[in-house]
Amino acid sequence: MYKIVLSTCMILGLVSCQNLPMKSDSKKTDSTTKPQAKEIRNANGVVIKTYELDEIKREKLHTAPSSTTKQKLEDGESLPAYKNLMSQAKTSYNAGQFDKAEGLILQAQRLAPQSADTYLYLSLVALQKNNAKNAESLARRGLSFAQTNTMKRQLWLTIQRAAQKQNNAKSVAESKNALKSL
């Protein structure tokens, strides 16, 4: 019985491996016919050749309409530990304990790395430590995470103060223009 089953499986395997003739396509292209190329010259004199082939179909892609509402960034500011650390950091900052405030803000930033609030306070601490270049850099990084106009305004004001300390007229003008548009 075992030999019969084995031999039947081998025969079926051999039969299924045979190549069957393919259906002939009624639209065979002649190998001697080459597609015609269209030449387009741009203003710089560059020649672009386009080939119209039957296999390639150019279709316009339809994209979904963009929504006017912004998606809320999940930045971690709702975490109780983050709120506690930022509260302590703000208290330390207001008390003039800038090193302690900076340490607390860095801990909070680990919990919420996309929080614009941490970048704002880190830039304010850097300004207090007379590190205007770092303050401007941190505030600009915070702008990429800022979602409200109030936060953007505070960050741009920090950038303006840092630029004034560096005597950077270009950055001062840029921050003034940004503040006008908010």
PDB file of C-alpha atoms in Angstrom:
ATOM      1  CA  MET A   1       0.000   0.000   0.000  1.00  0.00           C
ATOM      2  CA  TYR A   2       2.830   2.357   0.916  1.00  0.00           C
ATOM      3  CA  LYS A   3       4.531   1.770  -2.451  1.00  0.00           C
ATOM      4  CA  ILE A   4       1.322   2.535  -4.357  1.00  0.00           C
ATOM      5  CA  VAL A   5       0.792   5.837  -2.548  1.00  0.00           C
ATOM      6  CA  LEU A   6       4.422   6.816  -2.995  1.00  0.00           C
ATOM      7  CA  SER A   7       4.460   5.983  -6.696  1.00  0.00           C
ATOM      8  CA  THR A   8       1.164   7.860  -7.243  1.00  0.00           C
ATOM      9  CA  CYS A   9       2.558  10.970  -5.545  1.00  0.00           C
ATOM     10  CA  MET A  10       5.712  10.819  -7.668  1.00  0.00           C
ATOM     11  CA  ILE A  11       3.717  10.526 -10.869  1.00  0.00           C
ATOM     12  CA  LEU A  12       1.490  13.439  -9.890  1.00  0.00           C
ATOM     13  CA  GLY A  13       4.570  15.468  -9.043  1.00  0.00           C
ATOM     14  CA  LEU A  14       6.141  14.815 -12.424  1.00  0.00           C
ATOM     15  CA  VAL A  15       2.927  15.597 -14.274  1.00  0.00           C
ATOM     16  CA  SER A  16       2.465  18.918 -12.460  1.00  0.00           C
ATOM     17  CA  CYS A  17       6.040  20.005 -13.276  1.00  0.00           C
ATOM     18  CA  GLN A  18       5.507  19.850 -17.020  1.00  0.00           C
ATOM     19  CA  ASN A  19       5.212  23.151 -18.840  1.00  0.00           C
ATOM     20  CA  LEU A  20       1.905  23.739 -20.491  1.00  0.00           C
ATOM     21  CA  PRO A  21       1.774  25.864 -23.629  1.00  0.00           C
ATOM     22  CA  MET A  22       0.934  29.508 -22.911  1.00  0.00           C
ATOM     23  CA  LYS A  23      -2.082  31.150 -24.470  1.00  0.00           C
ATOM     24  CA  SER A  24      -1.006  33.287 -27.370  1.00  0.00           C
ATOM     25  CA  ASP A  25      -1.711  36.965 -27.039  1.00  0.00           C
ATOM     26  CA  SER A  26      -3.702  38.470 -29.870  1.00  0.00           C
ATOM     27  CA  LYS A  27      -1.839  41.781 -29.480  1.00  0.00           C
ATOM     28  CA  LYS A  28       1.696  40.591 -30.214  1.00  0.00           C
ATOM     29  CA  THR A  29       4.075  43.388 -31.039  1.00  0.00           C
ATOM     30  CA  ASP A  30       6.520  42.940 -33.810  1.00  0.00           C
ATOM     31  CA  SER A  31      10.090  42.925 -32.512  1.00  0.00           C
ATOM     32  CA  THR A  32      11.230  45.009 -35.472  1.00  0.00           C
ATOM     33  CA  THR A  33       8.847  47.893 -34.656  1.00  0.00           C
ATOM     34  CA  LYS A  34      10.397  50.366 -32.261  1.00  0.00           C
ATOM     35  CA  PRO A  35       8.325  52.864 -30.300  1.00  0.00           C
ATOM     36  CA  GLN A  36       8.568  56.423 -31.549  1.00  0.00           C
ATOM     37  CA  ALA A  37      10.192  58.901 -29.198  1.00  0.00           C
ATOM     38  CA  LYS A  38       8.944  62.442 -28.738  1.00  0.00           C
ATOM     39  CA  GLU A  39      11.633  65.015 -28.196  1.00  0.00           C
ATOM     40  CA  ILE A  40      10.954  67.934 -25.897  1.00  0.00           C
ATOM     41  CA  ARG A  41      13.455  70.738 -25.408  1.00  0.00           C
ATOM     42  CA  ASN A  42      13.324  72.841 -22.260  1.00  0.00           C
ATOM     43  CA  ALA A  43      14.562  76.439 -21.860  1.00  0.00           C
ATOM     44  CA  ASN A  44      18.098  75.289 -21.015  1.00  0.00           C
ATOM     45  CA  GLY A  45      18.418  73.269 -24.225  1.00  0.00           C
ATOM     46  CA  VAL A  46      18.122  69.878 -22.539  1.00  0.00           C
ATOM     47  CA  VAL A  47      16.467  67.272 -24.756  1.00  0.00           C
ATOM     48  CA  ILE A  48      13.969  64.993 -23.059  1.00  0.00           C
ATOM     49  CA  LYS A  49      12.855  61.899 -24.967  1.00  0.00           C
ATOM     50  CA  THR A  50       9.550  60.332 -24.012  1.00  0.00           C
ATOM     51  CA  TYR A  51       8.464  56.953 -25.278  1.00  0.00           C
ATOM     52  CA  GLU A  52       4.820  56.019 -25.570  1.00  0.00           C
ATOM     53  CA  LEU A  53       4.596  52.338 -24.803  1.00  0.00           C
ATOM     54  CA  ASP A  54       1.436  50.295 -24.565  1.00  0.00           C
ATOM     55  CA  GLU A  55       2.571  48.659 -21.327  1.00  0.00           C
ATOM     56  CA  ILE A  56       3.064  51.957 -19.544  1.00  0.00           C
ATOM     57  CA  LYS A  57      -0.058  53.928 -18.804  1.00  0.00           C
ATOM     58  CA  ARG A  58       0.221  57.356 -17.315  1.00  0.00           C
ATOM     59  CA  GLU A  59      -2.607  58.153 -14.981  1.00  0.00           C
ATOM     60  CA  LYS A  60      -3.108  61.084 -12.694  1.00  0.00           C
ATOM     61  CA  LEU A  61      -3.121  60.030  -9.064  1.00  0.00           C
ATOM     62  CA  HIS A  62      -6.020  61.202  -6.982  1.00  0.00           C
ATOM     63  CA  THR A  63      -5.005  62.310  -3.537  1.00  0.00           C
ATOM     64  CA  ALA A  64      -7.261  62.699  -0.571  1.00  0.00           C
ATOM     65  CA  PRO A  65      -8.190  66.285   0.223  1.00  0.00           C
ATOM     66  CA  SER A  66      -6.138  67.725   3.040  1.00  0.00           C
ATOM     67  CA  SER A  67      -8.040  68.524   6.170  1.00  0.00           C
ATOM     68  CA  THR A  68      -7.886  72.025   7.600  1.00  0.00           C
ATOM     69  CA  THR A  69      -7.835  70.804  11.188  1.00  0.00           C
ATOM     70  CA  LYS A  70      -4.472  70.007  12.719  1.00  0.00           C
ATOM     71  CA  GLN A  71      -3.927  66.696  14.400  1.00  0.00           C
ATOM     72  CA  LYS A  72      -3.097  66.930  18.095  1.00  0.00           C
ATOM     73  CA  LEU A  73       0.491  65.944  18.762  1.00  0.00           C
ATOM     74  CA  GLU A  74       0.729  63.386  21.545  1.00  0.00           C
ATOM     75  CA  ASP A  75       3.658  65.027  23.310  1.00  0.00           C
ATOM     76  CA  GLY A  76       3.390  63.463  26.766  1.00  0.00           C
ATOM     77  CA  GLU A  77       2.422  66.653  28.584  1.00  0.00           C
ATOM     78  CA  SER A  78      -0.578  64.881  30.117  1.00  0.00           C
ATOM     79  CA  LEU A  79       1.607  62.545  32.182  1.00  0.00           C
ATOM     80  CA  PRO A  80       1.357  63.271  35.927  1.00  0.00           C
ATOM     81  CA  ALA A  81       5.119  62.798  36.415  1.00  0.00           C
ATOM     82  CA  TYR A  82       5.808  65.323  33.649  1.00  0.00           C
ATOM     83  CA  LYS A  83       3.408  67.855  35.207  1.00  0.00           C
ATOM     84  CA  ASN A  84       5.030  67.399  38.618  1.00  0.00           C
ATOM     85  CA  LEU A  85       8.569  67.863  37.245  1.00  0.00           C
ATOM     86  CA  MET A  86       7.608  70.947  35.233  1.00  0.00           C
ATOM     87  CA  SER A  87       5.852  72.469  38.252  1.00  0.00           C
ATOM     88  CA  GLN A  88       8.994  71.968  40.353  1.00  0.00           C
ATOM     89  CA  ALA A  89      11.158  73.322  37.509  1.00  0.00           C
ATOM     90  CA  LYS A  90       9.052  76.487  37.161  1.00  0.00           C
ATOM     91  CA  THR A  91       9.221  77.052  40.918  1.00  0.00           C
ATOM     92  CA  SER A  92      13.015  76.626  40.863  1.00  0.00           C
ATOM     93  CA  TYR A  93      13.328  78.914  37.843  1.00  0.00           C
ATOM     94  CA  ASN A  94      11.271  81.650  39.513  1.00  0.00           C
ATOM     95  CA  ALA A  95      13.405  81.268  42.656  1.00  0.00           C
ATOM     96  CA  GLY A  96      16.566  81.819  40.608  1.00  0.00           C
ATOM     97  CA  GLN A  97      17.823  78.233  41.007  1.00  0.00           C
ATOM     98  CA  PHE A  98      18.657  77.790  37.355  1.00  0.00           C
ATOM     99  CA  ASP A  99      20.839  74.667  37.656  1.00  0.00           C
ATOM    100  CA  LYS A 100      18.149  72.830  39.628  1.00  0.00           C
ATOM    101  CA  ALA A 101      15.472  74.013  37.180  1.00  0.00           C
ATOM    102  CA  GLU A 102      17.543  72.825  34.222  1.00  0.00           C
ATOM    103  CA  GLY A 103      17.967  69.360  35.739  1.00  0.00           C
ATOM    104  CA  LEU A 104      14.237  69.039  36.393  1.00  0.00           C
ATOM    105  CA  ILE A 105      13.377  70.221  32.877  1.00  0.00           C
ATOM    106  CA  LEU A 106      15.771  67.686  31.353  1.00  0.00           C
ATOM    107  CA  GLN A 107      14.073  64.924  33.360  1.00  0.00           C
ATOM    108  CA  ALA A 108      10.678  66.145  32.162  1.00  0.00           C
ATOM    109  CA  GLN A 109      11.983  66.235  28.603  1.00  0.00           C
ATOM    110  CA  ARG A 110      12.853  62.544  28.807  1.00  0.00           C
ATOM    111  CA  LEU A 111       9.203  61.843  29.618  1.00  0.00           C
ATOM    112  CA  ALA A 112       7.836  64.161  26.945  1.00  0.00           C
ATOM    113  CA  PRO A 113      10.506  64.668  24.262  1.00  0.00           C
ATOM    114  CA  GLN A 114       8.092  66.469  21.904  1.00  0.00           C
ATOM    115  CA  SER A 115       6.936  69.054  24.407  1.00  0.00           C
ATOM    116  CA  ALA A 116       7.535  72.627  23.308  1.00  0.00           C
ATOM    117  CA  ASP A 117       7.253  73.745  26.939  1.00  0.00           C
ATOM    118  CA  THR A 118      10.506  71.980  27.898  1.00  0.00           C
ATOM    119  CA  TYR A 119      12.359  73.663  25.050  1.00  0.00           C
ATOM    120  CA  LEU A 120      10.968  77.044  26.085  1.00  0.00           C
ATOM    121  CA  TYR A 121      12.156  76.687  29.666  1.00  0.00           C
ATOM    122  CA  LEU A 122      15.517  75.227  28.638  1.00  0.00           C
ATOM    123  CA  SER A 123      16.039  78.237  26.375  1.00  0.00           C
ATOM    124  CA  LEU A 124      15.034  80.620  29.182  1.00  0.00           C
ATOM    125  CA  VAL A 125      17.529  78.936  31.532  1.00  0.00           C
ATOM    126  CA  ALA A 126      20.222  79.215  28.841  1.00  0.00           C
ATOM    127  CA  LEU A 127      19.462  82.926  28.515  1.00  0.00           C
ATOM    128  CA  GLN A 128      19.817  83.361  32.274  1.00  0.00           C
ATOM    129  CA  LYS A 129      23.178  81.574  32.090  1.00  0.00           C
ATOM    130  CA  ASN A 130      24.293  84.005  29.307  1.00  0.00           C
ATOM    131  CA  ASN A 131      24.364  81.268  26.667  1.00  0.00           C
ATOM    132  CA  ALA A 132      22.377  83.110  23.998  1.00  0.00           C
ATOM    133  CA  LYS A 133      23.404  80.887  21.101  1.00  0.00           C
ATOM    134  CA  ASN A 134      22.169  77.752  22.878  1.00  0.00           C
ATOM    135  CA  ALA A 135      18.991  79.569  23.959  1.00  0.00           C
ATOM    136  CA  GLU A 136      18.179  80.511  20.376  1.00  0.00           C
ATOM    137  CA  SER A 137      18.855  76.970  19.168  1.00  0.00           C
ATOM    138  CA  LEU A 138      16.605  75.424  21.841  1.00  0.00           C
ATOM    139  CA  ALA A 139      13.799  77.894  21.139  1.00  0.00           C
ATOM    140  CA  ARG A 140      13.952  77.173  17.408  1.00  0.00           C
ATOM    141  CA  ARG A 141      13.769  73.451  18.114  1.00  0.00           C
ATOM    142  CA  GLY A 142      10.754  74.086  20.337  1.00  0.00           C
ATOM    143  CA  LEU A 143       9.020  75.859  17.445  1.00  0.00           C
ATOM    144  CA  SER A 144       8.832  72.577  15.563  1.00  0.00           C
ATOM    145  CA  PHE A 145       6.707  71.128  18.382  1.00  0.00           C
ATOM    146  CA  ALA A 146       4.667  74.240  19.271  1.00  0.00           C
ATOM    147  CA  GLN A 147       0.979  73.824  18.520  1.00  0.00           C
ATOM    148  CA  THR A 148      -0.560  77.009  19.856  1.00  0.00           C
ATOM    149  CA  ASN A 149       0.066  80.574  18.819  1.00  0.00           C
ATOM    150  CA  THR A 150       0.745  81.475  22.456  1.00  0.00           C
ATOM    151  CA  MET A 151       3.599  78.965  22.661  1.00  0.00           C
ATOM    152  CA  LYS A 152       4.956  80.074  19.275  1.00  0.00           C
ATOM    153  CA  ARG A 153       4.849  83.708  20.438  1.00  0.00           C
ATOM    154  CA  GLN A 154       6.793  82.879  23.627  1.00  0.00           C
ATOM    155  CA  LEU A 155       9.400  80.946  21.664  1.00  0.00           C
ATOM    156  CA  TRP A 156       9.807  83.732  19.098  1.00  0.00           C
ATOM    157  CA  LEU A 157      10.182  86.285  21.919  1.00  0.00           C
ATOM    158  CA  THR A 158      12.916  84.090  23.415  1.00  0.00           C
ATOM    159  CA  ILE A 159      14.613  83.872  20.017  1.00  0.00           C
ATOM    160  CA  GLN A 160      14.420  87.657  19.729  1.00  0.00           C
ATOM    161  CA  ARG A 161      15.985  88.172  23.173  1.00  0.00           C
ATOM    162  CA  ALA A 162      18.754  85.673  22.387  1.00  0.00           C
ATOM    163  CA  ALA A 163      19.430  87.311  19.015  1.00  0.00           C
ATOM    164  CA  GLN A 164      19.617  90.740  20.655  1.00  0.00           C
ATOM    165  CA  LYS A 165      22.196  89.429  23.132  1.00  0.00           C
ATOM    166  CA  GLN A 166      24.235  88.083  20.184  1.00  0.00           C
ATOM    167  CA  ASN A 167      23.789  91.301  18.152  1.00  0.00           C
ATOM    168  CA  ASN A 168      22.310  89.204  15.350  1.00  0.00           C
ATOM    169  CA  ALA A 169      20.213  91.654  13.329  1.00  0.00           C
ATOM    170  CA  LYS A 170      19.036  88.991  10.878  1.00  0.00           C
ATOM    171  CA  SER A 171      17.512  86.815  13.616  1.00  0.00           C
ATOM    172  CA  VAL A 172      15.989  89.857  15.333  1.00  0.00           C
ATOM    173  CA  ALA A 173      14.284  90.879  12.087  1.00  0.00           C
ATOM    174  CA  GLU A 174      13.139  87.298  11.457  1.00  0.00           C
ATOM    175  CA  SER A 175      11.604  87.055  14.940  1.00  0.00           C
ATOM    176  CA  LYS A 176       9.862  90.418  14.554  1.00  0.00           C
ATOM    177  CA  ASN A 177       8.325  89.314  11.262  1.00  0.00           C
ATOM    178  CA  ALA A 178       7.193  86.032  12.805  1.00  0.00           C
ATOM    179  CA  LEU A 179       5.655  87.832  15.775  1.00  0.00           C
ATOM    180  CA  LYS A 180       3.721  90.142  13.437  1.00  0.00           C
ATOM    181  CA  SER A 181       2.203  87.184  11.615  1.00  0.00           C
ATOM    182  CA  LEU A 182       1.017  85.485  14.841  1.00  0.00           C
TER     183      LEU A 182
END
